[in-house]
Amino acid sequence: MPAKVVTITSGKGGVGKTTATANIAAALASLGAKVVCIDADIGLRNLDVVLGLENRIVYDLVDVVEGRCRLRQAMIRDKRLPELYLIPAAQTRDKSAVSPSDMVRLCDELRPDFEWVFIDSPAGIERGFRNAIAPADLTIVITNPEVSAVRDADRIIGLIEAEEKGPPRLIINRIKLEMVKKGDMLSADDVLELLAIDLLGLIPEDEEVIISTNRGVPVALDGKSRAGQAFRNIAGRLRGEDIPFTELEDHQGSFLGQLTRFLRRGGG
Amino acid sequence: MIRVKGIREGLLFLLEEGNWEENRRYLLKLVEEREAFWRGAQVALDSRSVVLCEEEILALKDYLSQRGLTLWAVLSDSPSTQLAAQKLGLATRLNRPPKDKVPSLSTIVHDGEEALLINKTLRSGYRVEYAGHVVVLGDVNPGAEIIASGSIMVWGRLRGVAHAGAEGNTQAIVCALDLQPTQLRIAGQIALTPQRKGKPQPEVVRLQNGQLVAQPWNAKDR
């Protein structure tokens, strides 16, 4: 089956595009799928850092596009997951080094050999963003529950619709449950009401993400992390599984819920 | 031969029928020969039947801007060229301000006056300008703008900026099922929306004695 090309984008910077790309890709690869990630953030690359593959870069995306190496030579295989590959961005060039049609050609070359191609889009709405969405079969918009991030997500969704890429899916990242409960943070419902697209995942704020990013080990591979579980759920939903949105139930609540259910069953 | 015409908005470059490559070479020569003369000009390009893709227009725009000319419009007989120009945010008609982006719309005639029907939600960054009434079936999100010389009706939530009666019509109204605009203007008057109390309800805003007044929609007043 030819690969599905998925672009992760946000408009605003710093909302978690790269983290999400690394983790969803890692989660899918850990389930045995053949996955390749492309860092389209030329000039400001960091997907390699998050995946912990920084020191193994020899060739990059621009080298492939400009014909200095073959596609296979620029693909770095992950140490932990044999089915996960990265095509890094060039750090010493800028977005104009690659055109949208280059990206389409590159992805067409990858399609027969993989199940998933993930593209990490740069922030903004200019050339880099156009490059990233040009080959996409599916776009994922990621946002934080903050007014500024949601506003930019809305703009990006408008641009994706104008490109006739089909409706994007939404991930809401870094939700702080305590703040939502106190009414100090936008809730997932508030964000969904404004953006009006289908939800793909809810990711709770989790310090493990920062630790794992610094170490270069995707949090999705950590069985105990809540954010990791949320990313694994997203991977499952992309595979077509029907997974309920329970990411935000706090641990205690779900434990008590389980206990009550257990007791009820025991009593009945 | 490329013809150059002076128009109200600046200069109009008329391409000759044929292929773009020849036209492009001639145009570059034209510009280079009298660089100082062209500097600062606002340029519209009429490509007629010559088909241009997005990259070609972008390359021309970059080239012109390096020499101090601003390409703001591309007119064309070819729909694909028009679309490419629109994607780059360029105007495709002379009598419109540049960067006017109008999403899927159709025009209907009501009471002898033109109205624009927009059958989708306007997201942040969309700007609709229209000489007439504007009707939106959908929401107007924060960051979107509607500017109409007539009235504005939103069958949905109005949370962006709405400017009715933009050419001074004080009879224009703004109405929405849920009226929470970032900013609202009718003719020359500006109002900010106070925080909502209670449930949203359809409201209509009119200009009364130089002030914008919002009232619940009530069939009895009609």
Short mmCIF file of N, CA, C and O in Angstrom, two decimals, chain A residues 212-267:
data_model
loop_
_atom_site.label_atom_id
_atom_site.label_comp_id
_atom_site.label_asym_id
_atom_site.label_seq_id
_atom_site.Cartn_x
_atom_site.Cartn_y
_atom_site.Cartn_z
N SER A 212 12.33 14.34 27.81
CA SER A 212 12.59 13.41 26.71
C SER A 212 13.13 14.15 25.49
O SER A 212 13.99 13.62 24.77
N THR A 213 12.66 15.39 25.25
CA THR A 213 13.16 16.18 24.12
C THR A 213 14.65 16.45 24.32
O THR A 213 15.45 16.32 23.39
N ASN A 214 15.02 16.81 25.54
CA ASN A 214 16.44 17.09 25.82
C ASN A 214 17.29 15.85 25.64
O ASN A 214 18.45 15.93 25.22
N ARG A 215 16.73 14.71 25.95
CA ARG A 215 17.49 13.46 25.82
C ARG A 215 17.49 12.90 24.40
O ARG A 215 18.26 12.02 24.08
N GLY A 216 16.55 13.38 23.59
CA GLY A 216 16.44 12.85 22.24
C GLY A 216 15.75 11.50 22.19
O GLY A 216 16.00 10.70 21.30
N VAL A 217 14.88 11.24 23.17
CA VAL A 217 14.11 9.99 23.17
C VAL A 217 12.62 10.37 23.17
O VAL A 217 12.15 10.96 24.12
N PRO A 218 11.90 10.07 22.09
CA PRO A 218 10.49 10.47 22.05
C PRO A 218 9.69 9.94 23.24
O PRO A 218 9.85 8.78 23.63
N VAL A 219 8.86 10.78 23.81
CA VAL A 219 8.10 10.45 25.01
C VAL A 219 7.07 9.34 24.72
O VAL A 219 6.64 8.63 25.62
N ALA A 220 6.73 9.18 23.44
CA ALA A 220 5.76 8.14 23.07
C ALA A 220 6.30 6.74 23.37
O ALA A 220 5.53 5.79 23.45
N LEU A 221 7.63 6.63 23.53
CA LEU A 221 8.22 5.33 23.82
C LEU A 221 8.26 5.06 25.32
O LEU A 221 8.69 4.00 25.76
N ASP A 222 7.81 6.06 26.12
CA ASP A 222 7.81 5.91 27.58
C ASP A 222 6.41 5.47 28.01
O ASP A 222 5.45 6.24 27.91
N GLY A 223 6.30 4.25 28.47
CA GLY A 223 5.00 3.68 28.79
C GLY A 223 4.25 4.40 29.90
O GLY A 223 3.02 4.35 29.95
N LYS A 224 4.96 5.11 30.75
CA LYS A 224 4.30 5.72 31.91
C LYS A 224 3.82 7.15 31.65
O LYS A 224 2.97 7.65 32.37
N SER A 225 4.40 7.83 30.65
CA SER A 225 4.08 9.23 30.46
C SER A 225 2.66 9.42 29.92
O SER A 225 2.21 8.69 29.03
N ARG A 226 1.96 10.42 30.46
CA ARG A 226 0.58 10.69 30.01
C ARG A 226 0.57 11.27 28.61
O ARG A 226 -0.27 10.92 27.77
N ALA A 227 1.54 12.17 28.33
CA ALA A 227 1.62 12.74 26.99
C ALA A 227 1.96 11.63 25.99
O ALA A 227 1.43 11.58 24.88
N GLY A 228 2.84 10.72 26.43
CA GLY A 228 3.23 9.60 25.58
C GLY A 228 2.02 8.77 25.19
O GLY A 228 1.85 8.38 24.03
N GLN A 229 1.15 8.51 26.19
CA GLN A 229 -0.08 7.75 25.92
C GLN A 229 -0.95 8.50 24.92
O GLN A 229 -1.52 7.90 24.00
N ALA A 230 -1.03 9.83 25.10
CA ALA A 230 -1.85 10.64 24.19
C ALA A 230 -1.32 10.52 22.75
O ALA A 230 -2.10 10.40 21.80
N PHE A 231 0.01 10.54 22.59
CA PHE A 231 0.59 10.40 21.25
C PHE A 231 0.32 9.01 20.68
O PHE A 231 0.05 8.85 19.49
N ARG A 232 0.39 7.98 21.54
CA ARG A 232 0.10 6.62 21.06
C ARG A 232 -1.36 6.51 20.62
O ARG A 232 -1.68 5.84 19.63
N ASN A 233 -2.25 7.21 21.38
CA ASN A 233 -3.66 7.21 20.97
C ASN A 233 -3.84 7.84 19.59
O ASN A 233 -4.63 7.36 18.77
N ILE A 234 -3.10 8.94 19.34
CA ILE A 234 -3.20 9.61 18.04
C ILE A 234 -2.75 8.66 16.93
O ILE A 234 -3.40 8.53 15.90
N ALA A 235 -1.64 7.96 17.20
CA ALA A 235 -1.13 7.00 16.21
C ALA A 235 -2.20 5.95 15.91
O ALA A 235 -2.45 5.61 14.75
N GLY A 236 -2.87 5.46 16.97
CA GLY A 236 -3.92 4.47 16.79
C GLY A 236 -5.07 5.02 15.96
O GLY A 236 -5.58 4.35 15.05
N ARG A 237 -5.46 6.27 16.25
CA ARG A 237 -6.57 6.87 15.49
C ARG A 237 -6.19 7.05 14.03
O ARG A 237 -7.02 6.87 13.13
N LEU A 238 -4.92 7.38 13.75
CA LEU A 238 -4.49 7.52 12.35
C LEU A 238 -4.57 6.18 11.63
O LEU A 238 -4.80 6.12 10.43
N ARG A 239 -4.37 5.08 12.39
CA ARG A 239 -4.47 3.74 11.79
C ARG A 239 -5.91 3.30 11.64
O ARG A 239 -6.17 2.18 11.18
N GLY A 240 -6.83 4.17 12.06
CA GLY A 240 -8.24 3.87 11.87
C GLY A 240 -8.91 3.22 13.07
O GLY A 240 -10.05 2.80 12.99
N GLU A 241 -8.17 3.13 14.20
CA GLU A 241 -8.79 2.56 15.39
C GLU A 241 -9.70 3.59 16.04
O GLU A 241 -9.45 4.79 15.97
N ASP A 242 -10.74 3.12 16.70
CA ASP A 242 -11.68 4.01 17.36
C ASP A 242 -11.30 4.09 18.84
O ASP A 242 -11.65 3.23 19.63
N ILE A 243 -10.53 5.13 19.19
CA ILE A 243 -10.06 5.26 20.56
C ILE A 243 -10.76 6.46 21.20
O ILE A 243 -10.70 7.56 20.67
N PRO A 244 -11.47 6.25 22.31
CA PRO A 244 -12.19 7.38 22.93
C PRO A 244 -11.22 8.44 23.47
O PRO A 244 -10.06 8.14 23.78
N PHE A 245 -11.69 9.68 23.57
CA PHE A 245 -10.84 10.79 24.02
C PHE A 245 -10.82 10.84 25.55
O PHE A 245 -11.57 11.60 26.16
N THR A 246 -9.98 10.00 26.14
CA THR A 246 -9.94 9.96 27.61
C THR A 246 -8.63 10.52 28.14
O THR A 246 -8.34 10.40 29.31
N GLU A 247 -7.85 11.14 27.27
CA GLU A 247 -6.52 11.61 27.67
C GLU A 247 -6.56 12.56 28.86
O GLU A 247 -5.60 12.66 29.61
N LEU A 248 -7.67 13.28 28.99
CA LEU A 248 -7.68 14.33 29.99
C LEU A 248 -8.25 13.90 31.33
O LEU A 248 -8.25 14.65 32.28
N GLU A 249 -8.78 12.68 31.40
CA GLU A 249 -9.27 12.22 32.70
C GLU A 249 -8.08 12.10 33.63
O GLU A 249 -7.08 11.49 33.28
N ASP A 250 -8.19 12.74 34.83
CA ASP A 250 -6.99 12.66 35.68
C ASP A 250 -6.89 11.26 36.27
O ASP A 250 -7.85 10.51 36.38
N HIS A 251 -5.66 10.95 36.65
CA HIS A 251 -5.36 9.59 37.05
C HIS A 251 -6.24 9.10 38.19
O HIS A 251 -6.78 8.02 38.16
N GLN A 252 -6.38 9.99 39.19
CA GLN A 252 -7.14 9.61 40.36
C GLN A 252 -8.58 9.28 39.98
O GLN A 252 -9.12 8.26 40.37
N GLY A 253 -9.16 10.19 39.15
CA GLY A 253 -10.54 10.00 38.74
C GLY A 253 -10.73 8.64 38.07
O GLY A 253 -11.62 7.88 38.43
N SER A 254 -9.82 8.35 37.14
CA SER A 254 -10.00 7.10 36.41
C SER A 254 -9.77 5.90 37.33
O SER A 254 -10.42 4.88 37.21
N PHE A 255 -8.84 6.07 38.29
CA PHE A 255 -8.59 4.99 39.23
C PHE A 255 -9.84 4.73 40.09
O PHE A 255 -10.29 3.59 40.24
N LEU A 256 -10.41 5.85 40.60
CA LEU A 256 -11.62 5.72 41.41
C LEU A 256 -12.74 5.10 40.59
O LEU A 256 -13.47 4.23 41.06
N GLY A 257 -12.81 5.57 39.34
CA GLY A 257 -13.83 5.04 38.43
C GLY A 257 -13.68 3.53 38.27
O GLY A 257 -14.65 2.78 38.38
N GLN A 258 -12.42 3.12 38.08
CA GLN A 258 -12.16 1.68 37.91
C GLN A 258 -12.54 0.92 39.18
O GLN A 258 -13.15 -0.15 39.14
N LEU A 259 -12.16 1.53 40.33
CA LEU A 259 -12.43 0.90 41.62
C LEU A 259 -13.93 0.73 41.83
O LEU A 259 -14.42 -0.34 42.21
N THR A 260 -14.68 1.82 41.52
CA THR A 260 -16.13 1.76 41.69
C THR A 260 -16.72 0.65 40.81
O THR A 260 -17.53 -0.14 41.27
N ARG A 261 -16.24 0.64 39.54
CA ARG A 261 -16.75 -0.37 38.62
C ARG A 261 -16.44 -1.78 39.15
O ARG A 261 -17.27 -2.66 39.15
N PHE A 262 -15.20 -1.90 39.66
CA PHE A 262 -14.76 -3.19 40.19
C PHE A 262 -15.64 -3.63 41.36
O PHE A 262 -16.12 -4.75 41.43
N LEU A 263 -15.89 -2.64 42.27
CA LEU A 263 -16.69 -2.95 43.46
C LEU A 263 -18.12 -3.32 43.07
O LEU A 263 -18.70 -4.25 43.59
N ARG A 264 -18.64 -2.54 42.09
CA ARG A 264 -20.02 -2.81 41.65
C ARG A 264 -20.13 -4.23 41.12
O ARG A 264 -21.05 -4.96 41.43
N ARG A 265 -19.12 -4.55 40.27
CA ARG A 265 -19.15 -5.87 39.68
C ARG A 265 -19.08 -6.94 40.78
O ARG A 265 -19.79 -7.93 40.77
N GLY A 266 -18.19 -6.67 41.78
CA GLY A 266 -18.01 -7.60 42.89
C GLY A 266 -19.29 -7.78 43.69
O GLY A 266 -19.67 -8.89 44.04
N GLY A 267 -19.99 -6.64 43.93
CA GLY A 267 -21.21 -6.67 44.75
C GLY A 267 -22.36 -7.33 44.01
O GLY A 267 -23.21 -7.98 44.61
#
